[in-house]
Amino acid sequence: EVQLVESGGGLVQPGGSLKVSCAGSQFMFSDFAIHWVRQAPGKGLEWVGRIRSMPNGGSKAYAASVRGRFTISRDDSKNTTYLQMNSLKTDDTAVYYCTRQGGDYWGQGTRVTVSS
Amino acid sequence: DVVLTQTPLSSPVTLGQTASISCRSRQSLVHSDGNTYLSWLHQRPGQPPRVLIYKVSDRFSGVPDRFSGSGAVTDFTLKINRVEAEDVGIYYCMQTTQFPYTFGQGTKLEIQ
């Protein structure tokens, strides 16, 4: 079955950086755009950004709330997408999920806490 | 961005009864390829969201037929027949027709 597994979350101070990963398996990872979605404690789902497949140009797009601070990349040789988060704010505290194009499969999430 | 509005935001329901959740979009969700990419997700406490329904009315693999989706263009409904205890949690509609993906606010299903 299709699987997406996030990792790398943790506690970071405001202004700090963190890189989380999303590893896919049981599907042709390189053919799919990967999206990142986050959920702050007790809140709903918020789209964060996406990276297209390399055959479709590999372009990236971000929500206004993270643009200029977050960067998405991918390494198809490792079936993995990365979310580099810089200049973190307390408002970035959330569980970060990856989902593949179409939103049919989701990972279990990785928790990022920004606090001093 | 496409705004999705769910009603109600809270739905107390008796076991065995039917629950219905509405999702309205301010814009058409019909894609240029003719499909309508409106999905319904279910999230239990402490768990990730999982897809129940995609493309308005197609049930995802393993989803009981108690769950059904309907609607078109801007108005969509999720119906849960014979509600069971395991159905509690938050239900979200999600559109992947237009970029970026957007979500409804969520509807909390509770057993009364």
XYZ file of C-alpha atoms in Angstrom:
228
model
C 0.000 0.000 0.000
C 1.078 3.595 -0.610
C 2.943 5.009 2.369
C 4.195 8.450 3.317
C 6.331 8.787 6.434
C 7.337 12.126 7.921
C 10.269 12.556 10.279
C 12.506 15.192 11.788
C 10.113 17.172 13.942
C 11.060 18.507 17.340
C 11.415 21.486 19.622
C 13.121 24.588 18.273
C 13.518 28.115 19.582
C 11.902 31.086 17.863
C 14.124 32.254 15.042
C 15.625 28.802 14.669
C 15.584 26.308 11.808
C 14.405 22.753 11.303
C 14.264 20.368 8.357
C 11.591 17.705 8.180
C 11.369 14.880 5.683
C 8.675 12.904 3.933
C 9.577 9.494 2.527
C 7.252 7.765 0.102
C 6.967 4.110 -0.843
C 4.844 1.693 -2.863
C 4.191 4.197 -5.628
C 6.168 5.957 -8.351
C 7.294 8.819 -6.118
C 9.002 10.730 -8.911
C 5.746 11.057 -10.859
C 3.873 12.860 -8.109
C 3.769 16.370 -6.723
C 4.071 16.352 -2.939
C 2.213 18.805 -0.742
C 2.830 19.838 2.842
C -0.139 20.604 5.110
C 0.031 21.630 8.746
C -2.340 21.604 11.680
C -1.784 23.865 14.662
C -2.944 22.545 18.043
C -6.741 22.425 18.135
C -7.025 24.009 14.699
C -7.919 22.953 11.171
C -5.798 22.023 8.183
C -3.639 24.612 6.426
C -1.876 24.056 3.118
C 1.807 25.020 3.401
C 3.363 24.362 0.022
C 4.072 21.897 -2.760
C 6.737 20.723 -5.134
C 5.802 19.398 -8.529
C 7.317 16.305 -10.054
C 10.511 16.868 -12.005
C 8.860 15.762 -15.284
C 6.406 18.621 -14.653
C 9.161 21.121 -13.970
C 9.685 20.633 -10.239
C 8.252 24.067 -9.455
C 7.520 25.047 -5.895
C 4.798 27.149 -4.347
C 4.155 28.322 -0.807
C 1.423 29.761 1.351
C 1.845 33.456 2.059
C 2.352 32.711 5.762
C 5.585 30.789 5.110
C 6.845 32.252 1.844
C 10.448 33.391 2.111
C 11.039 31.300 5.252
C 10.211 27.728 4.147
C 11.775 25.825 1.254
C 10.624 22.534 -0.219
C 12.990 20.248 -2.100
C 12.979 16.658 -3.290
C 15.431 13.839 -3.894
C 13.717 11.296 -6.105
C 16.664 8.903 -5.782
C 15.640 8.596 -2.133
C 11.879 8.939 -2.690
C 11.984 11.799 -0.228
C 10.756 15.367 -0.005
C 12.117 17.908 2.459
C 10.649 20.948 4.146
C 13.342 23.351 5.338
C 11.902 25.780 7.865
C 13.876 28.902 8.779
C 13.111 31.926 10.953
C 10.565 29.863 12.814
C 7.847 31.594 14.784
C 5.651 30.336 17.599
C 2.753 30.386 15.100
C 4.546 27.667 13.118
C 3.930 25.196 15.945
C 1.925 22.405 14.338
C 1.847 18.847 13.137
C 3.232 18.804 9.610
C 1.783 16.285 7.164
C 2.836 15.433 3.655
C 0.312 14.246 1.119
C 0.748 13.292 -2.474
C -0.862 15.026 -5.414
C -4.628 14.679 -5.181
C -4.539 14.372 -1.402
C -5.458 10.697 -1.363
C -2.697 9.430 0.946
C -1.325 11.220 3.983
C 1.561 10.557 6.305
C 1.137 10.234 10.064
C 2.646 13.686 10.624
C 5.646 15.083 12.473
C 5.245 17.532 15.336
C 7.119 20.823 15.287
C 7.093 22.961 18.414
C 8.522 26.469 18.341
C 9.034 27.709 21.864
C 11.655 29.288 24.077
C -7.967 30.881 -2.885
C -11.125 28.771 -2.902
C -13.097 29.209 0.322
C -14.979 26.146 1.561
C -17.693 26.603 4.173
C -18.901 23.622 6.151
C -22.147 23.368 8.082
C -22.813 22.484 10.766
C -19.571 22.950 12.702
C -20.798 20.536 15.340
C -23.119 17.603 14.842
C -24.420 15.644 17.813
C -25.950 12.412 16.582
C -27.455 9.304 18.141
C -25.873 5.928 17.420
C -27.619 4.313 14.479
C -28.968 7.561 13.128
C -27.901 9.523 10.040
C -25.516 12.472 9.972
C -25.221 14.933 7.126
C -22.516 17.569 6.555
C -22.607 20.289 3.930
C -19.653 21.888 2.153
C -20.149 24.937 -0.025
C -17.613 26.588 -2.259
C -17.718 30.181 -3.456
C -16.337 29.027 -6.789
C -17.022 26.143 -9.110
C -14.929 23.089 -8.308
C -15.261 21.628 -11.790
C -11.791 21.129 -13.214
C -10.959 21.808 -16.854
C -10.677 18.037 -17.307
C -14.355 17.707 -16.375
C -13.791 16.137 -12.969
C -14.718 17.737 -9.660
C -11.977 17.208 -7.107
C -13.847 17.502 -3.839
C -12.866 15.049 -1.104
C -14.025 14.304 2.408
C -11.508 13.518 5.144
C -12.026 12.067 8.608
C -9.705 12.754 11.501
C -9.904 10.972 14.818
C -8.240 12.582 17.859
C -4.475 12.223 17.670
C -4.623 10.654 14.226
C -3.811 11.990 10.760
C -6.631 12.755 8.351
C -7.704 9.923 6.089
C -9.663 10.169 2.887
C -13.187 8.778 2.870
C -14.572 10.149 -0.372
C -12.840 11.595 -3.426
C -14.162 13.197 -6.623
C -17.428 14.031 -4.839
C -18.831 10.520 -4.529
C -16.152 7.843 -4.967
C -15.488 5.871 -1.794
C -11.834 5.307 -0.956
C -10.583 1.766 -0.566
C -11.866 0.143 2.607
C -14.421 2.834 3.438
C -17.787 1.369 4.504
C -20.756 2.015 2.247
C -22.434 3.805 5.153
C -20.473 6.816 3.892
C -21.679 8.541 0.765
C -20.897 11.798 -0.986
C -23.015 13.804 -3.350
C -23.288 17.211 -4.946
C -21.953 19.196 -7.861
C -20.240 22.446 -8.856
C -20.373 24.391 -5.542
C -22.595 22.388 -3.165
C -21.578 19.069 -1.676
C -22.799 16.756 1.066
C -21.344 13.928 3.098
C -23.891 11.520 4.515
C -23.158 8.947 7.193
C -25.834 6.307 7.614
C -26.205 4.195 10.770
C -23.621 6.197 12.718
C -21.243 4.068 14.788
C -19.075 5.026 17.750
C -15.929 4.841 15.605
C -17.282 7.629 13.377
C -16.612 10.331 15.973
C -14.013 12.942 15.096
C -13.710 15.852 12.738
C -14.743 15.773 9.099
C -13.176 18.094 6.549
C -14.001 18.775 2.963
C -11.004 19.467 0.765
C -10.767 20.743 -2.788
C -7.876 19.874 -5.067
C -9.397 21.329 -8.232
C -7.753 24.689 -7.885
C -4.357 25.546 -6.553
C -3.668 25.848 -3.642
C -5.556 23.051 -1.978
C -8.044 24.389 0.573
C -10.094 22.887 3.349
C -13.355 23.504 5.122
C -13.234 24.505 8.776
C -14.130 21.027 9.939
C -17.288 19.517 11.452
C -17.072 17.763 14.791
C -19.232 14.646 14.957
C -20.179 13.673 18.482
C -22.330 10.914 19.845
C -25.105 12.227 22.035
